[in-house]
Amino acid sequence: EVSDGIIAPGYLPEALEILKAKKQGKFIVLKADASFVPPTQEYRMVGGIGFVQKRNDELFDKSRLQKVVTKSKDLPDQAQLDLILASIAIKYTQSNSVGYSKGGMMIGVGAGQQSRVDCVKLAARKASTWRLRFHPKVMALSFKAGVKRQDRVNARVRYIEGDMQEAELQQWEKNFDAAPAPLTADEKAQFLQGLSGVAVSSDAFFPFRDSIDACSRIGVSYVAQPGGSVADEEVIAACDAYGMAMAFTDLRLFHH
């Protein structure tokens, strides 16, 4: 909804008509060369020093999810697809990165943090917001006629966050026919308890169990990570305590 353009190898005529109508015809639609193969080597200059490395051309598929190290070995097809999606997303996200997915959608990404548990918590905040957008009180918000679509999206997010100061609150209330009743912390917590079956992928190993503890609060049932930490057993034990299934992929997905 907030993108400025799209690049793809091709488009169905019906899809192209929809895209051409976006942004009053100013939406950029480009056709990629499906036969293009990028160079094997990547180059980067940092402070006058040249770095060369092999391009990360590893494909992340179901073969990476066969090493399940937890007591629970249950990785349904949808869970595997979600883990693959999350892993591909974080492969191209600034490290450190962690991503949550559910039902074929990315619902939260935490990137560029120095602490992995901070990535987990940042992504969890986004996933919580995604979930709470379906709360009955959020769905029932009555906007004034003429409020733009993106303004409605922003207003819903601020309603969910609920930490507005008086001046901001007064401006926010102008979006509605009548000022909505607050969404309380208890209401949010109760609704979030209904979230389950979430998949999470990390671009490097979890160094401590604290990341798994944080994942448990956002309905995570499935985990993918490279493994290789001295605390692997501690992390596995945490997954077992929460009934999560975790696969070691043996593949780091760092992106700098």
Short mmCIF file of C-alpha atoms in Angstrom, two decimals:
data_model
loop_
_atom_site.label_atom_id
_atom_site.label_comp_id
_atom_site.label_asym_id
_atom_site.label_seq_id
_atom_site.Cartn_x
_atom_site.Cartn_y
_atom_site.Cartn_z
CA GLU A 1 0.00 0.00 0.00
CA VAL A 2 2.93 2.36 0.53
CA SER A 3 5.26 1.18 -2.24
CA ASP A 4 6.22 3.38 -5.18
CA GLY A 5 6.80 0.69 -7.77
CA ILE A 6 7.27 -2.95 -8.67
CA ILE A 7 9.75 -5.07 -10.64
CA ALA A 8 8.78 -8.54 -11.88
CA PRO A 9 9.58 -10.86 -14.81
CA GLY A 10 6.04 -10.44 -16.14
CA TYR A 11 2.46 -9.49 -15.34
CA LEU A 12 -0.96 -10.90 -16.08
CA PRO A 13 -3.03 -8.42 -18.11
CA GLU A 14 -5.53 -8.13 -15.25
CA ALA A 15 -2.75 -7.41 -12.75
CA LEU A 16 -1.17 -4.85 -15.04
CA GLU A 17 -4.45 -2.93 -15.32
CA ILE A 18 -4.69 -2.75 -11.53
CA LEU A 19 -1.09 -1.58 -11.20
CA LYS A 20 -1.50 1.06 -13.92
CA ALA A 21 -4.36 2.61 -11.95
CA LYS A 22 -2.35 3.00 -8.72
CA LYS A 23 -1.18 6.46 -7.66
CA GLN A 24 -3.21 8.02 -10.48
CA GLY A 25 -1.04 6.30 -13.07
CA LYS A 26 2.28 7.28 -11.48
CA PHE A 27 3.01 3.86 -9.97
CA ILE A 28 6.26 2.58 -11.51
CA VAL A 29 5.96 -0.83 -13.21
CA LEU A 30 9.18 -2.38 -14.53
CA LYS A 31 9.79 -5.68 -16.27
CA ALA A 32 12.84 -7.62 -15.11
CA ASP A 33 15.02 -9.81 -17.30
CA ALA A 34 14.11 -13.30 -16.13
CA SER A 35 17.28 -14.71 -17.70
CA PHE A 36 19.65 -12.35 -15.84
CA VAL A 37 22.29 -14.06 -13.69
CA PRO A 38 24.12 -11.72 -11.28
CA PRO A 39 27.93 -11.87 -11.01
CA THR A 40 29.45 -14.53 -8.78
CA GLN A 41 31.56 -11.99 -6.90
CA GLU A 42 30.30 -8.95 -4.97
CA TYR A 43 32.43 -5.85 -4.42
CA ARG A 44 32.20 -3.09 -1.85
CA MET A 45 34.39 -0.10 -0.99
CA VAL A 46 34.61 0.90 2.69
CA GLY A 47 36.91 3.75 3.67
CA GLY A 48 39.03 3.31 0.58
CA ILE A 49 39.43 -0.44 1.11
CA GLY A 50 37.95 -2.86 -1.40
CA PHE A 51 36.19 -6.00 -0.21
CA VAL A 52 35.31 -8.98 -2.39
CA GLN A 53 33.13 -11.93 -1.47
CA LYS A 54 31.14 -14.64 -3.17
CA ARG A 55 27.52 -13.69 -3.67
CA ASN A 56 25.13 -15.49 -1.34
CA ASP A 57 23.39 -17.70 -3.87
CA GLU A 58 22.22 -20.35 -1.41
CA LEU A 59 18.60 -21.34 -1.94
CA PHE A 60 16.53 -21.75 1.21
CA ASP A 61 14.04 -24.59 0.80
CA LYS A 62 12.56 -27.48 2.78
CA SER A 63 15.87 -29.34 2.76
CA ARG A 64 17.11 -26.75 5.28
CA LEU A 65 14.39 -27.72 7.76
CA GLN A 66 15.14 -31.42 8.16
CA LYS A 67 17.42 -31.13 11.21
CA VAL A 68 14.76 -30.75 13.91
CA VAL A 69 16.55 -30.74 17.27
CA THR A 70 13.64 -30.37 19.70
CA LYS A 71 11.36 -32.96 21.28
CA SER A 72 8.55 -31.72 19.06
CA LYS A 73 9.24 -32.75 15.46
CA ASP A 74 5.96 -31.37 14.16
CA LEU A 75 6.58 -29.09 11.18
CA PRO A 76 3.40 -29.06 9.07
CA ASP A 77 3.60 -27.99 5.43
CA GLN A 78 2.29 -24.50 6.23
CA ALA A 79 4.85 -24.10 9.01
CA GLN A 80 7.64 -25.07 6.63
CA LEU A 81 6.42 -22.57 4.05
CA ASP A 82 6.26 -19.86 6.71
CA LEU A 83 9.79 -20.66 7.90
CA ILE A 84 11.06 -20.57 4.32
CA LEU A 85 9.35 -17.22 3.74
CA ALA A 86 10.77 -15.73 6.95
CA SER A 87 14.25 -17.03 6.14
CA ILE A 88 14.23 -15.59 2.63
CA ALA A 89 13.00 -12.25 3.98
CA ILE A 90 15.78 -11.95 6.56
CA LYS A 91 18.39 -13.10 4.02
CA TYR A 92 17.90 -9.70 2.38
CA THR A 93 17.42 -7.73 5.62
CA GLN A 94 20.15 -5.81 7.43
CA SER A 95 21.74 -7.97 10.13
CA ASN A 96 21.16 -8.72 12.88
CA SER A 97 17.66 -9.72 11.82
CA VAL A 98 14.74 -11.85 12.95
CA GLY A 99 11.43 -12.32 11.16
CA TYR A 100 7.99 -13.65 12.11
CA SER A 101 5.59 -15.13 9.56
CA LYS A 102 2.15 -16.72 9.63
CA GLY A 103 -0.19 -17.96 6.94
CA GLY A 104 2.18 -17.04 4.11
CA MET A 105 2.69 -13.46 5.35
CA MET A 106 5.53 -11.65 7.07
CA ILE A 107 3.97 -10.14 10.19
CA GLY A 108 7.05 -8.66 11.85
CA VAL A 109 10.72 -8.02 11.06
CA GLY A 110 13.36 -6.77 13.47
CA ALA A 111 16.57 -5.66 11.77
CA GLY A 112 19.86 -3.86 12.27
CA GLN A 113 20.10 -4.38 16.04
CA GLN A 114 23.29 -5.16 17.97
CA SER A 115 21.47 -7.57 20.29
CA ARG A 116 19.56 -10.52 18.86
CA VAL A 117 16.92 -10.42 21.58
CA ASP A 118 16.30 -6.77 20.66
CA CYS A 119 15.59 -7.97 17.09
CA VAL A 120 13.16 -10.52 18.52
CA LYS A 121 11.37 -7.90 20.62
CA LEU A 122 11.25 -5.31 17.82
CA ALA A 123 9.75 -7.83 15.41
CA ALA A 124 7.35 -9.01 18.12
CA ARG A 125 6.05 -5.48 18.58
CA LYS A 126 5.23 -5.32 14.87
CA ALA A 127 3.63 -8.78 14.95
CA SER A 128 1.53 -7.73 17.95
CA THR A 129 0.32 -4.67 16.06
CA TRP A 130 -0.58 -6.86 13.08
CA ARG A 131 -2.59 -9.18 15.31
CA LEU A 132 -4.34 -6.38 17.20
CA ARG A 133 -5.55 -4.79 13.97
CA PHE A 134 -8.11 -7.62 13.97
CA HIS A 135 -9.38 -6.83 17.48
CA PRO A 136 -13.16 -6.15 17.37
CA LYS A 137 -12.68 -2.64 18.79
CA VAL A 138 -10.13 -1.80 16.11
CA MET A 139 -12.28 -3.27 13.35
CA ALA A 140 -15.24 -1.22 14.62
CA LEU A 141 -13.51 2.18 14.50
CA SER A 142 -15.87 4.63 12.80
CA PHE A 143 -13.92 7.09 10.66
CA LYS A 144 -15.28 10.34 9.32
CA ALA A 145 -16.07 10.43 5.63
CA GLY A 146 -13.09 11.57 3.60
CA VAL A 147 -10.35 10.26 5.89
CA LYS A 148 -7.67 8.89 3.57
CA ARG A 149 -6.75 5.23 3.58
CA GLN A 150 -3.20 5.70 4.89
CA ASP A 151 -4.47 8.07 7.57
CA ARG A 152 -6.83 5.30 8.69
CA VAL A 153 -3.95 2.84 8.84
CA ASN A 154 -1.89 5.25 10.93
CA ALA A 155 -4.83 6.01 13.21
CA ARG A 156 -5.43 2.31 13.87
CA VAL A 157 -1.78 1.78 14.78
CA ARG A 158 -1.81 4.71 17.21
CA TYR A 159 -5.05 3.40 18.72
CA ILE A 160 -3.37 0.04 19.29
CA GLU A 161 -0.24 1.62 20.76
CA GLY A 162 -2.36 3.92 22.91
CA ASP A 163 0.48 6.06 24.26
CA MET A 164 -0.65 9.43 22.92
CA GLN A 165 -0.09 12.70 24.72
CA GLU A 166 -2.96 15.16 25.01
CA ALA A 167 -2.13 17.25 21.93
CA GLU A 168 -1.68 14.16 19.78
CA LEU A 169 -4.84 12.58 21.18
CA GLN A 170 -6.91 15.65 20.28
CA GLN A 171 -5.58 15.59 16.72
CA TRP A 172 -6.13 11.83 16.45
CA GLU A 173 -9.75 12.08 17.59
CA LYS A 174 -10.51 14.36 14.62
CA ASN A 175 -10.45 11.25 12.41
CA PHE A 176 -13.62 9.87 14.00
CA ASP A 177 -17.31 10.67 14.22
CA ALA A 178 -17.05 10.09 17.97
CA ALA A 179 -13.99 9.57 20.16
CA PRO A 180 -13.43 5.78 20.52
CA ALA A 181 -13.14 4.16 23.92
CA PRO A 182 -9.53 3.17 24.68
CA LEU A 183 -8.23 -0.31 23.92
CA THR A 184 -7.01 -1.36 27.35
CA ALA A 185 -3.85 -3.28 28.18
CA ASP A 186 -5.93 -6.19 29.50
CA GLU A 187 -7.99 -6.30 26.29
CA LYS A 188 -4.82 -6.34 24.20
CA ALA A 189 -3.18 -9.03 26.31
CA GLN A 190 -6.25 -11.25 26.18
CA PHE A 191 -6.53 -10.92 22.40
CA LEU A 192 -2.84 -11.64 21.86
CA GLN A 193 -3.23 -14.90 23.77
CA GLY A 194 -5.22 -16.17 20.79
CA LEU A 195 -2.21 -15.85 18.48
CA SER A 196 -0.49 -19.19 17.81
CA GLY A 197 1.23 -21.10 15.04
CA VAL A 198 3.68 -18.27 14.33
CA ALA A 199 7.00 -19.13 12.65
CA VAL A 200 10.24 -17.28 13.41
CA SER A 201 13.58 -17.34 11.62
CA SER A 202 16.88 -15.82 12.72
CA ASP A 203 19.80 -14.95 10.44
CA ALA A 204 22.29 -16.30 13.01
CA PHE A 205 22.16 -18.49 16.10
CA PHE A 206 20.32 -17.52 19.27
CA PRO A 207 23.10 -16.97 21.85
CA PHE A 208 20.79 -17.23 24.86
CA ARG A 209 17.36 -18.59 25.72
CA ASP A 210 15.99 -15.07 26.27
CA SER A 211 15.04 -14.85 22.59
CA ILE A 212 12.92 -17.99 22.88
CA ASP A 213 11.28 -16.67 26.04
CA ALA A 214 10.36 -13.51 24.13
CA CYS A 215 9.10 -15.54 21.14
CA SER A 216 6.77 -17.48 23.42
CA ARG A 217 4.84 -14.29 24.20
CA ILE A 218 3.87 -13.78 20.55
CA GLY A 219 2.53 -17.25 19.76
CA VAL A 220 5.62 -18.78 18.17
CA SER A 221 5.33 -22.51 17.54
CA TYR A 222 8.07 -23.01 14.93
CA VAL A 223 11.69 -21.84 14.88
CA ALA A 224 14.47 -21.89 12.28
CA GLN A 225 18.01 -20.81 13.07
CA PRO A 226 21.53 -21.86 12.00
CA GLY A 227 22.58 -23.29 15.36
CA GLY A 228 26.21 -23.41 16.46
CA SER A 229 26.04 -21.45 19.71
CA VAL A 230 27.69 -22.71 22.91
CA ALA A 231 24.20 -22.22 24.40
CA ASP A 232 22.43 -24.45 21.86
CA GLU A 233 21.32 -26.93 24.52
CA GLU A 234 19.91 -24.12 26.66
CA VAL A 235 17.98 -22.76 23.68
CA ILE A 236 16.69 -26.24 22.77
CA ALA A 237 15.53 -26.74 26.37
CA ALA A 238 13.65 -23.44 26.22
CA CYS A 239 11.89 -24.52 23.01
CA ASP A 240 10.98 -27.83 24.64
CA ALA A 241 9.54 -26.00 27.65
CA TYR A 242 7.20 -24.07 25.33
CA GLY A 243 6.42 -27.00 23.03
CA MET A 244 8.09 -25.37 20.03
CA ALA A 245 9.62 -27.26 17.12
CA MET A 246 13.02 -25.90 16.10
CA ALA A 247 15.15 -26.75 13.07
CA PHE A 248 18.87 -26.06 12.79
CA THR A 249 19.49 -24.90 9.22
CA ASP A 250 23.32 -24.83 9.36
CA LEU A 251 23.12 -21.70 7.20
CA ARG A 252 23.84 -18.16 8.35
CA LEU A 253 21.93 -15.47 6.46
CA PHE A 254 23.90 -12.36 7.41
CA HIS A 255 23.47 -9.30 5.20
CA HIS A 256 25.59 -6.16 5.68
#
